[in-house]
Amino acid sequence: MTASPPRSASADEVPVLDMAPLIAGGDIAALARRVRSACEGMAFFYVRNHGVPQAVVDDAFAASRRFFAEPLEARMAVLKDRFHRGYLPLGTTHYPGRGPDLKDSFDIGCDLPLDDPDVVAGLPLHGPNQWPELEGFRAPVEAYFDAVHGFGLKLLRLFAASLELPSEFFAQHYSKPTISMRLLHYPPQTEAREADSIGAHAHADYGLTTVLAQDPSGGLELQKPDGSWIAAPYVPGTFVVNLGDLMARWTNDVYRSNQHRVVNRLGRERYSIPCFFNPNHFAPVECIASCTGPDRPVRYPPVAAGEYIADKIRTNQGFRASTPES
């Protein structure tokens, strides 16, 4: 367990940005400047007026709570498969040298049939979703996934504008993305079986950006450049948006991929729904020309987005790529 709770982030550290101009198709120049400031700072910000109806969010959380209230036997019936879809029990995420994360989850992605060429070829993170036999679960979860997917595509254009790039710079790599969404459940911290287990140990996300819905329990904590921690509490009607490693690599660390953790300090069940907005498997991620120069040499070699993400998951979750023989 970490020390006493950190203070809440100020509006300057983690701003709340109004997405109304983006959703309405209006002038986003001022909004893009605010996004750039946030991405050069903590690399976390809240978004409101994001276009996802609150009822869709509420229904997804209700479905999540129903699933995690099911007996373990029922959850294990949809155990994570070779396509990285399904239930991940407590302790699945285990960063080297640390206690296992105190959370379990249910994962879905873009739903692809078994005869899809990339599924047949065994491309990592490509495949069909699997669903529990739980009435009223699949429909609200899919509705939420689709709604956040739509918002994420708009967000890509905002990121491009913030970097003064063509509007399709990132979106062109999302024709068949490896987006992953997780229904996350965090038991109370008192249920930890190991002294150094917390909800989610400090880590940076792997992909380009993450859109997170959290419940009123809060629990998300962000690391500042000086190593101290601040809390990103629940703000009604908002999502939390943060950047991942691929954005840091694309921008040569002009935009940061920031360390964050989850500590469920309130003694009750906590739920959240992150959507990891990852690009096509073969998307080439290499330094944007405007993000390098004599005083900022290129820091990362080029990578294929999907291979980078699959390698990270393989290290921390025992992931194995799907193959026709699996």
XYZ file of C-alpha atoms in Angstrom:
326
model
C 0.000 0.000 0.000
C 1.282 3.453 -0.874
C 1.511 6.316 1.598
C -1.360 8.667 2.449
C -3.558 9.856 -0.450
C -2.011 12.539 -2.662
C -3.645 15.909 -3.169
C -6.041 16.412 -6.053
C -4.685 17.825 -9.294
C -5.288 21.497 -9.947
C -7.073 22.725 -13.073
C -3.715 23.916 -14.387
C -2.148 20.478 -13.939
C -5.018 18.422 -15.387
C -7.418 20.748 -17.208
C -11.039 20.072 -18.156
C -11.347 20.722 -21.892
C -14.646 21.342 -23.658
C -14.922 19.178 -26.773
C -18.040 20.956 -28.094
C -16.221 22.630 -31.038
C -14.735 19.287 -32.078
C -18.014 17.387 -31.838
C -19.921 20.125 -33.674
C -17.352 20.382 -36.470
C -16.493 23.984 -35.592
C -13.243 25.914 -35.265
C -10.885 23.852 -33.098
C -7.791 26.091 -33.262
C -8.092 27.374 -29.683
C -8.954 23.912 -28.393
C -5.937 22.431 -30.202
C -3.656 24.931 -28.445
C -5.064 23.868 -25.066
C -4.591 20.220 -25.957
C -0.972 20.879 -26.896
C -0.352 22.599 -23.561
C -1.882 19.640 -21.706
C 0.100 17.083 -23.727
C 3.375 18.897 -23.129
C 2.554 19.011 -19.415
C 1.021 16.121 -17.447
C -0.196 14.420 -20.653
C -3.571 13.921 -18.940
C -6.716 15.993 -19.335
C -10.451 15.675 -18.788
C -12.934 16.094 -21.650
C -16.547 17.186 -21.358
C -19.207 17.562 -24.044
C -17.541 14.587 -25.743
C -20.692 13.408 -27.514
C -21.125 10.064 -25.718
C -24.583 10.088 -24.061
C -24.512 9.676 -20.295
C -27.070 6.880 -20.559
C -24.638 4.888 -22.701
C -21.909 5.361 -20.077
C -24.244 4.437 -17.215
C -25.499 1.319 -18.982
C -21.952 0.117 -19.602
C -21.043 0.536 -15.928
C -24.209 -1.290 -14.896
C -23.314 -4.184 -17.212
C -19.797 -4.259 -15.788
C -21.056 -4.427 -12.209
C -23.377 -7.307 -13.136
C -20.549 -9.249 -14.729
C -18.162 -8.909 -11.799
C -20.956 -9.867 -9.389
C -21.216 -13.228 -11.160
C -19.632 -16.271 -9.463
C -15.992 -16.814 -10.367
C -16.960 -20.005 -12.206
C -19.170 -18.000 -14.573
C -16.445 -15.414 -15.208
C -13.857 -18.134 -15.823
C -16.124 -19.602 -18.504
C -15.037 -16.692 -20.715
C -11.362 -16.743 -19.730
C -9.025 -14.695 -21.923
C -8.480 -16.539 -25.202
C -5.734 -16.494 -27.805
C -7.233 -13.314 -29.290
C -6.832 -11.524 -25.952
C -10.592 -11.272 -25.461
C -12.460 -12.239 -22.323
C -11.906 -12.431 -18.595
C -8.537 -11.749 -16.946
C -8.592 -12.925 -13.301
C -7.038 -11.170 -10.332
C -3.262 -11.166 -10.601
C -3.076 -11.529 -14.397
C -1.258 -8.212 -14.797
C 2.071 -8.656 -13.054
C 4.869 -6.221 -13.825
C 8.323 -7.731 -13.300
C 9.651 -7.143 -9.776
C 6.302 -6.032 -8.314
C 3.325 -7.669 -6.659
C 0.406 -8.539 -8.970
C -2.148 -5.839 -9.699
C -5.242 -6.012 -7.494
C -7.777 -6.016 -10.321
C -9.620 -8.256 -12.731
C -11.070 -7.314 -16.099
C -13.097 -8.258 -19.142
C -11.576 -7.269 -22.504
C -13.060 -6.747 -25.942
C -11.747 -5.266 -29.186
C -12.799 -4.698 -32.766
C -14.888 -7.774 -33.561
C -13.425 -9.727 -36.493
C -14.687 -13.076 -37.832
C -12.523 -16.179 -37.779
C -12.213 -16.110 -41.582
C -10.834 -12.553 -41.631
C -7.428 -12.729 -43.400
C -5.576 -11.104 -40.496
C -7.202 -13.492 -38.013
C -6.316 -16.486 -40.214
C -2.748 -15.170 -40.399
C -2.553 -15.014 -36.593
C -1.910 -11.280 -36.405
C -1.705 -10.350 -32.698
C -4.822 -8.813 -31.108
C -7.048 -9.575 -34.121
C -10.070 -11.825 -33.650
C -13.658 -12.209 -32.513
C -14.957 -11.075 -29.152
C -16.327 -13.630 -26.720
C -19.287 -12.949 -24.450
C -20.592 -14.377 -21.183
C -24.037 -15.928 -20.967
C -25.330 -12.909 -19.066
C -28.577 -11.269 -20.096
C -28.341 -7.571 -20.867
C -24.537 -7.503 -21.009
C -23.358 -7.558 -24.601
C -25.599 -4.832 -26.051
C -24.667 -1.999 -23.638
C -20.981 -2.915 -23.742
C -20.933 -2.871 -27.545
C -22.896 0.396 -27.600
C -20.325 2.021 -25.339
C -17.405 0.646 -27.382
C -18.917 2.016 -30.595
C -19.637 5.432 -29.063
C -16.118 5.854 -27.657
C -14.652 4.579 -30.930
C -16.478 7.409 -32.699
C -15.206 9.992 -30.226
C -11.682 8.635 -30.507
C -11.596 9.148 -34.273
C -12.481 12.801 -33.734
C -9.841 13.066 -31.018
C -7.188 11.878 -33.487
C -7.925 14.876 -35.675
C -7.618 17.175 -32.678
C -4.205 15.722 -31.839
C -3.128 16.263 -35.449
C -4.280 19.888 -35.311
C -2.394 20.408 -32.047
C 0.818 19.320 -33.795
C 0.038 21.342 -36.967
C -0.195 18.152 -39.013
C -2.683 17.189 -41.743
C -5.991 16.245 -40.158
C -5.699 12.590 -41.237
C -2.121 12.109 -40.009
C -3.147 9.715 -37.220
C -6.615 8.745 -38.466
C -5.201 7.203 -41.649
C -3.759 4.443 -39.472
C -7.141 3.449 -38.003
C -8.760 1.576 -40.891
C -8.456 -1.706 -38.941
C -7.240 -0.666 -35.499
C -6.199 -2.809 -32.556
C -8.418 -0.864 -30.146
C -8.873 -2.647 -26.832
C -11.492 -1.844 -24.194
C -11.428 -3.157 -20.639
C -14.149 -3.384 -18.050
C -12.062 -3.111 -14.901
C -12.967 -4.113 -11.358
C -10.786 -3.201 -8.371
C -11.527 -4.899 -5.030
C -10.871 -2.831 -1.892
C -7.179 -2.427 -1.103
C -7.711 -4.407 2.114
C -8.161 -7.558 0.006
C -4.561 -7.455 -1.263
C -2.776 -10.766 -0.631
C 0.694 -9.282 -1.010
C 1.986 -6.196 0.779
C 3.107 -4.468 -2.403
C -0.043 -5.153 -4.459
C -2.174 -2.167 -5.412
C -4.957 -1.755 -7.961
C -2.545 -0.953 -10.776
C 1.161 -0.368 -10.319
C 2.818 2.671 -11.867
C 2.959 2.275 -15.625
C 2.602 4.131 -18.901
C 0.023 3.019 -21.455
C 1.344 1.373 -24.601
C -0.643 2.897 -27.441
C -1.422 6.318 -28.825
C -4.127 7.543 -26.443
C -6.505 6.192 -23.804
C -10.058 7.342 -23.076
C -11.053 6.442 -19.511
C -14.404 6.502 -17.733
C -14.034 6.154 -13.974
C -16.656 5.817 -11.267
C -17.064 8.156 -8.262
C -14.523 6.128 -6.252
C -11.668 7.865 -8.060
C -8.345 6.162 -7.388
C -6.364 7.314 -10.432
C -3.032 8.903 -9.457
C -0.526 10.624 -11.762
C 3.202 11.104 -11.371
C 4.600 14.606 -11.766
C 8.016 15.242 -13.348
C 9.538 15.675 -9.879
C 8.428 12.159 -8.896
C 5.581 13.225 -6.608
C 1.998 12.047 -7.128
C -1.326 13.827 -7.560
C -4.844 12.418 -7.795
C -7.105 12.716 -10.840
C -10.487 12.441 -9.108
C -13.823 11.592 -10.664
C -15.369 14.589 -12.445
C -19.038 13.998 -13.400
C -19.792 13.972 -17.111
C -16.172 13.695 -18.213
C -13.679 11.201 -19.547
C -9.987 11.237 -18.679
C -7.726 11.258 -21.744
C -4.031 10.403 -21.577
C -1.222 9.625 -23.972
C 0.648 6.368 -24.455
C 4.079 5.255 -25.578
C 3.306 5.370 -29.299
C 2.404 9.068 -29.093
C 5.633 9.745 -27.195
C 7.600 7.896 -29.872
C 5.774 9.656 -32.738
C 6.434 13.071 -31.170
C 9.953 12.349 -29.898
C 8.760 13.044 -26.329
C 7.384 16.473 -27.197
C 4.188 14.840 -25.947
C 4.749 12.646 -22.920
C 3.628 9.169 -21.970
C 3.132 9.641 -18.255
C 3.352 7.178 -15.388
C 0.125 6.600 -13.481
C -1.292 4.109 -10.995
C -4.542 3.124 -9.310
C -4.980 2.768 -5.551
C -8.482 1.884 -4.374
C -8.361 3.592 -0.988
C -12.075 3.921 -0.170
C -12.829 0.396 1.024
C -15.420 -0.404 -1.670
C -15.497 -1.922 -5.138
C -14.150 0.387 -7.855
C -14.996 0.191 -11.567
C -13.529 1.912 -14.599
C -13.610 1.485 -18.374
C -10.474 2.427 -20.312
C -10.473 2.308 -24.099
C -6.955 1.971 -25.471
C -7.080 3.678 -28.837
C -4.379 1.769 -30.690
C -3.765 2.017 -34.456
C -3.504 -0.588 -37.192
C -0.998 -3.345 -36.538
C 1.403 -2.271 -39.275
C 1.122 1.484 -38.649
C 4.688 2.833 -38.937
C 5.527 4.866 -35.842
C 8.540 7.084 -36.386
C 9.553 10.554 -35.346
C 7.462 13.374 -36.812
C 9.794 15.690 -38.712
C 8.737 18.802 -36.793
C 9.509 17.081 -33.461
C 13.241 16.767 -34.058
C 16.095 19.186 -34.652
C 19.664 20.032 -33.595
C 18.642 20.316 -29.936
C 16.285 17.301 -29.998
C 17.794 14.326 -31.802
C 15.589 11.358 -32.650
C 15.188 9.291 -29.466
C 13.428 6.144 -30.711
C 13.858 3.821 -33.694
C 10.822 3.210 -35.918
C 8.416 0.476 -34.806
C 5.273 -1.191 -36.099
C 2.496 -0.191 -33.708
C 0.978 -3.630 -33.224
C 4.246 -5.428 -32.607
C 5.234 -2.865 -29.989
C 1.914 -3.241 -28.147
C 1.869 -7.048 -28.368
C 5.410 -7.244 -26.968
C 4.416 -5.088 -23.992
C 1.331 -7.191 -23.274
C 3.335 -10.396 -23.678
C 5.745 -9.225 -20.976
C 3.139 -8.114 -18.433
C 0.130 -10.371 -19.033
C 1.513 -13.612 -20.427
C 0.014 -12.814 -23.821
C 0.574 -15.193 -26.693
C -0.187 -14.303 -30.274
C -3.062 -16.116 -31.926
C -2.114 -18.684 -34.523
C -4.233 -21.071 -36.596
C -2.797 -23.939 -34.497
C -3.558 -22.319 -31.093
